[in-house]
Short mmCIF file of C-alpha atoms in Angstrom, two decimals:
data_model
loop_
_atom_site.label_atom_id
_atom_site.label_comp_id
_atom_site.label_asym_id
_atom_site.label_seq_id
_atom_site.Cartn_x
_atom_site.Cartn_y
_atom_site.Cartn_z
CA MET A 1 89.47 99.09 103.74
CA ARG A 2 88.28 98.97 100.14
CA PHE A 3 88.32 102.10 98.09
CA ASN A 4 84.87 102.78 96.73
CA ILE A 5 85.79 102.97 93.04
CA VAL A 6 82.50 101.36 91.97
CA ASP A 7 80.57 104.52 92.85
CA VAL A 8 83.11 106.62 90.99
CA MET A 9 82.79 104.38 87.94
CA LYS A 10 78.99 104.51 88.00
CA LYS A 11 78.99 108.29 88.04
CA SER A 12 81.54 108.84 85.32
CA PHE A 13 82.20 105.66 83.31
CA GLY A 14 85.88 106.58 83.69
CA THR A 15 88.87 104.76 85.02
CA VAL A 16 91.08 105.97 87.84
CA PHE A 17 94.85 105.54 87.50
CA THR A 18 96.40 106.60 90.78
CA SER A 19 99.70 104.80 90.27
CA GLU A 20 100.51 107.31 87.51
CA LYS A 21 99.42 110.25 89.69
CA LYS A 22 96.69 110.94 87.14
CA VAL A 23 92.98 110.51 87.34
CA GLU A 24 91.01 110.58 84.10
CA ASP A 25 89.21 113.77 83.23
CA SER A 26 85.85 111.99 83.04
CA VAL A 27 85.86 111.45 86.82
CA PRO A 28 84.28 114.37 88.71
CA LYS A 29 86.87 116.54 90.48
CA THR A 30 85.51 115.83 93.95
CA ASP A 31 85.85 112.08 93.34
CA LYS A 32 89.45 112.52 92.13
CA LEU A 33 90.35 114.23 95.36
CA ASN A 34 88.59 111.61 97.46
CA VAL A 35 90.36 108.70 95.73
CA LEU A 36 93.78 110.35 96.01
CA ALA A 37 93.14 111.28 99.65
CA ASP A 38 92.09 107.70 100.48
CA LEU A 39 95.24 106.29 98.90
CA SER A 40 97.59 108.74 100.60
CA ARG A 41 96.02 108.19 104.03
CA GLU A 42 97.03 104.54 104.27
CA ILE A 43 100.29 103.88 106.10
CA LEU A 44 101.86 100.60 105.04
CA PHE A 45 104.74 100.53 107.50
CA GLU A 46 106.58 102.66 110.04
CA ALA A 47 109.92 102.06 111.73
CA LYS A 48 112.05 104.08 114.16
CA SER A 49 115.70 103.87 115.03
CA VAL A 50 116.36 102.40 118.47
CA TYR A 51 116.68 104.58 121.54
CA PRO A 52 119.21 105.03 123.34
CA TYR A 53 121.56 104.32 120.42
CA GLU A 54 119.90 107.25 118.72
CA LEU A 55 118.99 109.83 121.36
CA PHE A 56 116.55 111.40 118.92
CA PRO A 57 115.22 108.45 116.86
CA ASP A 58 114.74 108.89 113.13
CA LYS A 59 111.60 107.45 111.54
CA ILE A 60 110.55 106.15 108.13
CA THR A 61 106.89 106.08 107.13
CA ILE A 62 105.90 104.20 103.98
CA CYS A 63 102.63 105.01 102.20
CA LEU A 64 101.30 103.93 98.81
CA ASN A 65 102.33 107.14 97.07
CA ARG A 66 105.40 108.29 99.04
CA ILE A 67 107.85 107.56 101.80
CA THR A 68 108.60 110.12 104.49
CA ILE A 69 111.83 110.13 106.45
CA THR A 70 111.78 112.15 109.66
CA TYR A 71 115.12 113.17 111.14
CA LYS A 72 114.98 114.35 114.76
CA LYS A 73 117.57 116.59 116.35
CA PRO A 74 117.49 118.59 119.56
CA PHE A 75 114.82 121.26 119.14
CA SER A 76 114.20 120.48 115.45
CA LEU A 77 112.47 118.05 113.15
CA ASP A 78 113.29 117.55 109.45
CA GLU A 79 110.69 115.70 107.35
CA ARG A 80 111.66 114.53 103.86
CA PRO A 81 108.74 113.21 101.79
CA ILE A 82 109.83 111.39 98.64
CA PRO A 83 107.24 110.39 96.01
CA VAL A 84 107.50 106.78 94.85
CA GLU A 85 108.29 107.82 91.28
CA TYR A 86 111.62 109.29 92.51
CA LEU A 87 112.77 106.12 94.26
CA ASN A 88 115.44 104.01 92.62
CA THR A 89 116.28 101.31 95.18
CA ALA A 90 116.86 100.61 98.87
CA HIS A 91 119.81 98.93 100.59
CA VAL A 92 120.15 97.41 104.04
CA THR A 93 123.54 97.32 105.73
CA ARG A 94 123.38 94.85 108.56
CA GLY A 95 125.49 94.74 111.68
CA LEU A 96 125.46 92.35 114.60
CA PHE A 97 122.46 93.91 116.38
CA PHE A 98 121.16 96.71 114.13
CA ALA A 99 120.84 97.68 110.49
CA SER A 100 120.99 100.85 108.40
CA LEU A 101 118.59 101.60 105.56
CA SER A 102 119.88 103.61 102.60
CA ILE A 103 117.56 104.82 99.86
CA GLU A 104 118.71 105.80 96.39
CA THR A 105 116.68 108.37 94.49
CA PHE A 106 116.82 110.29 91.25
CA GLY A 107 115.51 113.78 90.60
CA VAL A 108 115.51 114.68 94.31
CA GLU A 109 118.16 114.94 97.00
CA ARG A 110 119.27 111.56 98.29
CA PRO A 111 118.22 111.12 101.93
CA ASN A 112 120.71 110.28 104.65
CA PRO A 113 120.68 106.64 105.77
CA ILE A 114 118.61 105.71 108.80
CA HIS A 115 120.89 104.02 111.31
CA HIS A 116 120.19 101.75 114.30
CA LEU A 117 117.00 100.19 112.97
CA LYS A 118 115.97 96.75 114.13
CA ILE A 119 117.15 94.30 111.49
CA ASP A 120 113.62 93.01 110.78
CA ASP A 121 112.28 96.58 110.47
CA ALA A 122 115.02 97.53 107.99
CA ASN A 123 114.38 94.43 105.87
CA THR A 124 110.61 94.98 105.92
CA ALA A 125 110.98 98.64 104.93
CA ARG A 126 113.28 97.64 102.06
CA ARG A 127 110.77 95.04 100.86
CA TYR A 128 107.94 97.57 100.85
CA ILE A 129 110.06 100.13 99.01
CA LEU A 130 111.21 97.64 96.37
CA GLY A 131 107.61 96.41 95.95
CA LEU A 132 106.32 99.98 95.49
CA ILE A 133 109.04 100.69 92.91
CA GLU A 134 108.12 97.58 90.89
CA CYS A 135 104.41 98.38 91.07
CA LYS A 136 105.06 101.94 89.91
CA LYS A 137 107.18 100.72 86.97
CA ASN A 138 104.40 98.34 85.91
CA GLY A 139 101.50 100.78 86.36
CA VAL A 140 99.69 98.85 89.12
CA ASN A 141 96.40 100.43 90.19
CA TYR A 142 95.89 99.96 93.95
CA VAL A 143 92.28 101.15 93.95
CA GLU A 144 90.84 97.69 93.32
CA TYR A 145 92.47 96.03 96.36
CA ASP A 146 92.02 96.29 100.11
CA ILE A 147 94.97 97.49 102.17
CA GLU A 148 95.83 94.13 103.73
CA GLU A 149 96.03 92.50 100.31
CA ILE A 150 98.24 95.35 99.07
CA LYS A 151 100.60 94.93 102.04
CA GLU A 152 100.87 91.18 101.51
CA LYS A 153 101.59 91.50 97.78
CA LEU A 154 104.10 94.33 98.19
CA LEU A 155 106.08 92.25 100.68
CA GLU A 156 106.03 89.35 98.24
CA ILE A 157 107.09 91.49 95.28
CA GLY A 158 109.88 93.19 97.24
CA GLN A 159 111.35 90.00 98.69
CA ILE A 160 115.09 89.58 98.16
CA ARG A 161 116.03 86.09 96.99
CA GLU A 162 119.08 84.76 98.83
#
C-alpha cells in the first residue's frame, strides 16, 4: 500500500514528516490526520509466546510509530504501547528451544521481557525494533515507500552482524 502523499503535496505544497511526529502546518488538518492514521494502521510484525509454556500467551505488535506489548493473565489484559522515540534497544536471550525478548526504553517504564517466543520470532522482532530505532534517529520519512519495501529495509537495517 502506498500512502497518497502526492495529493497532499498538490493541495498544500508542504512536506509531511511523520518520523518526527510532526506534520507541517501548510498541510490541511484533515490530511495530517489521514497520513498519521495510515501510518499507524500498518502492522509490521506480530509474535506470541508459545502455548502451553505460557498458559496465557503474551504478544508483541510492531507498527511504524510504536510497539505494543500485551500481557495476558487470567481474567485480565495489560496493553503497553511504547512510541518508537522511547525505545533504546532490544535484546534476545536464547535458550535451546525458545527465546526471550527484552526491550530497553528511556522516559517510560521498561516493559517486562516476553518469554517463550519462537527463536525466529524473537530475532525478527528485535531486527524490526532496531531498524525502527535507527530510522527514527536518522529522520527517515516512511510516507514515500510502500509497506513491503519498508519491511524489507527495516529487517536489513536491524540485522545483527555475527
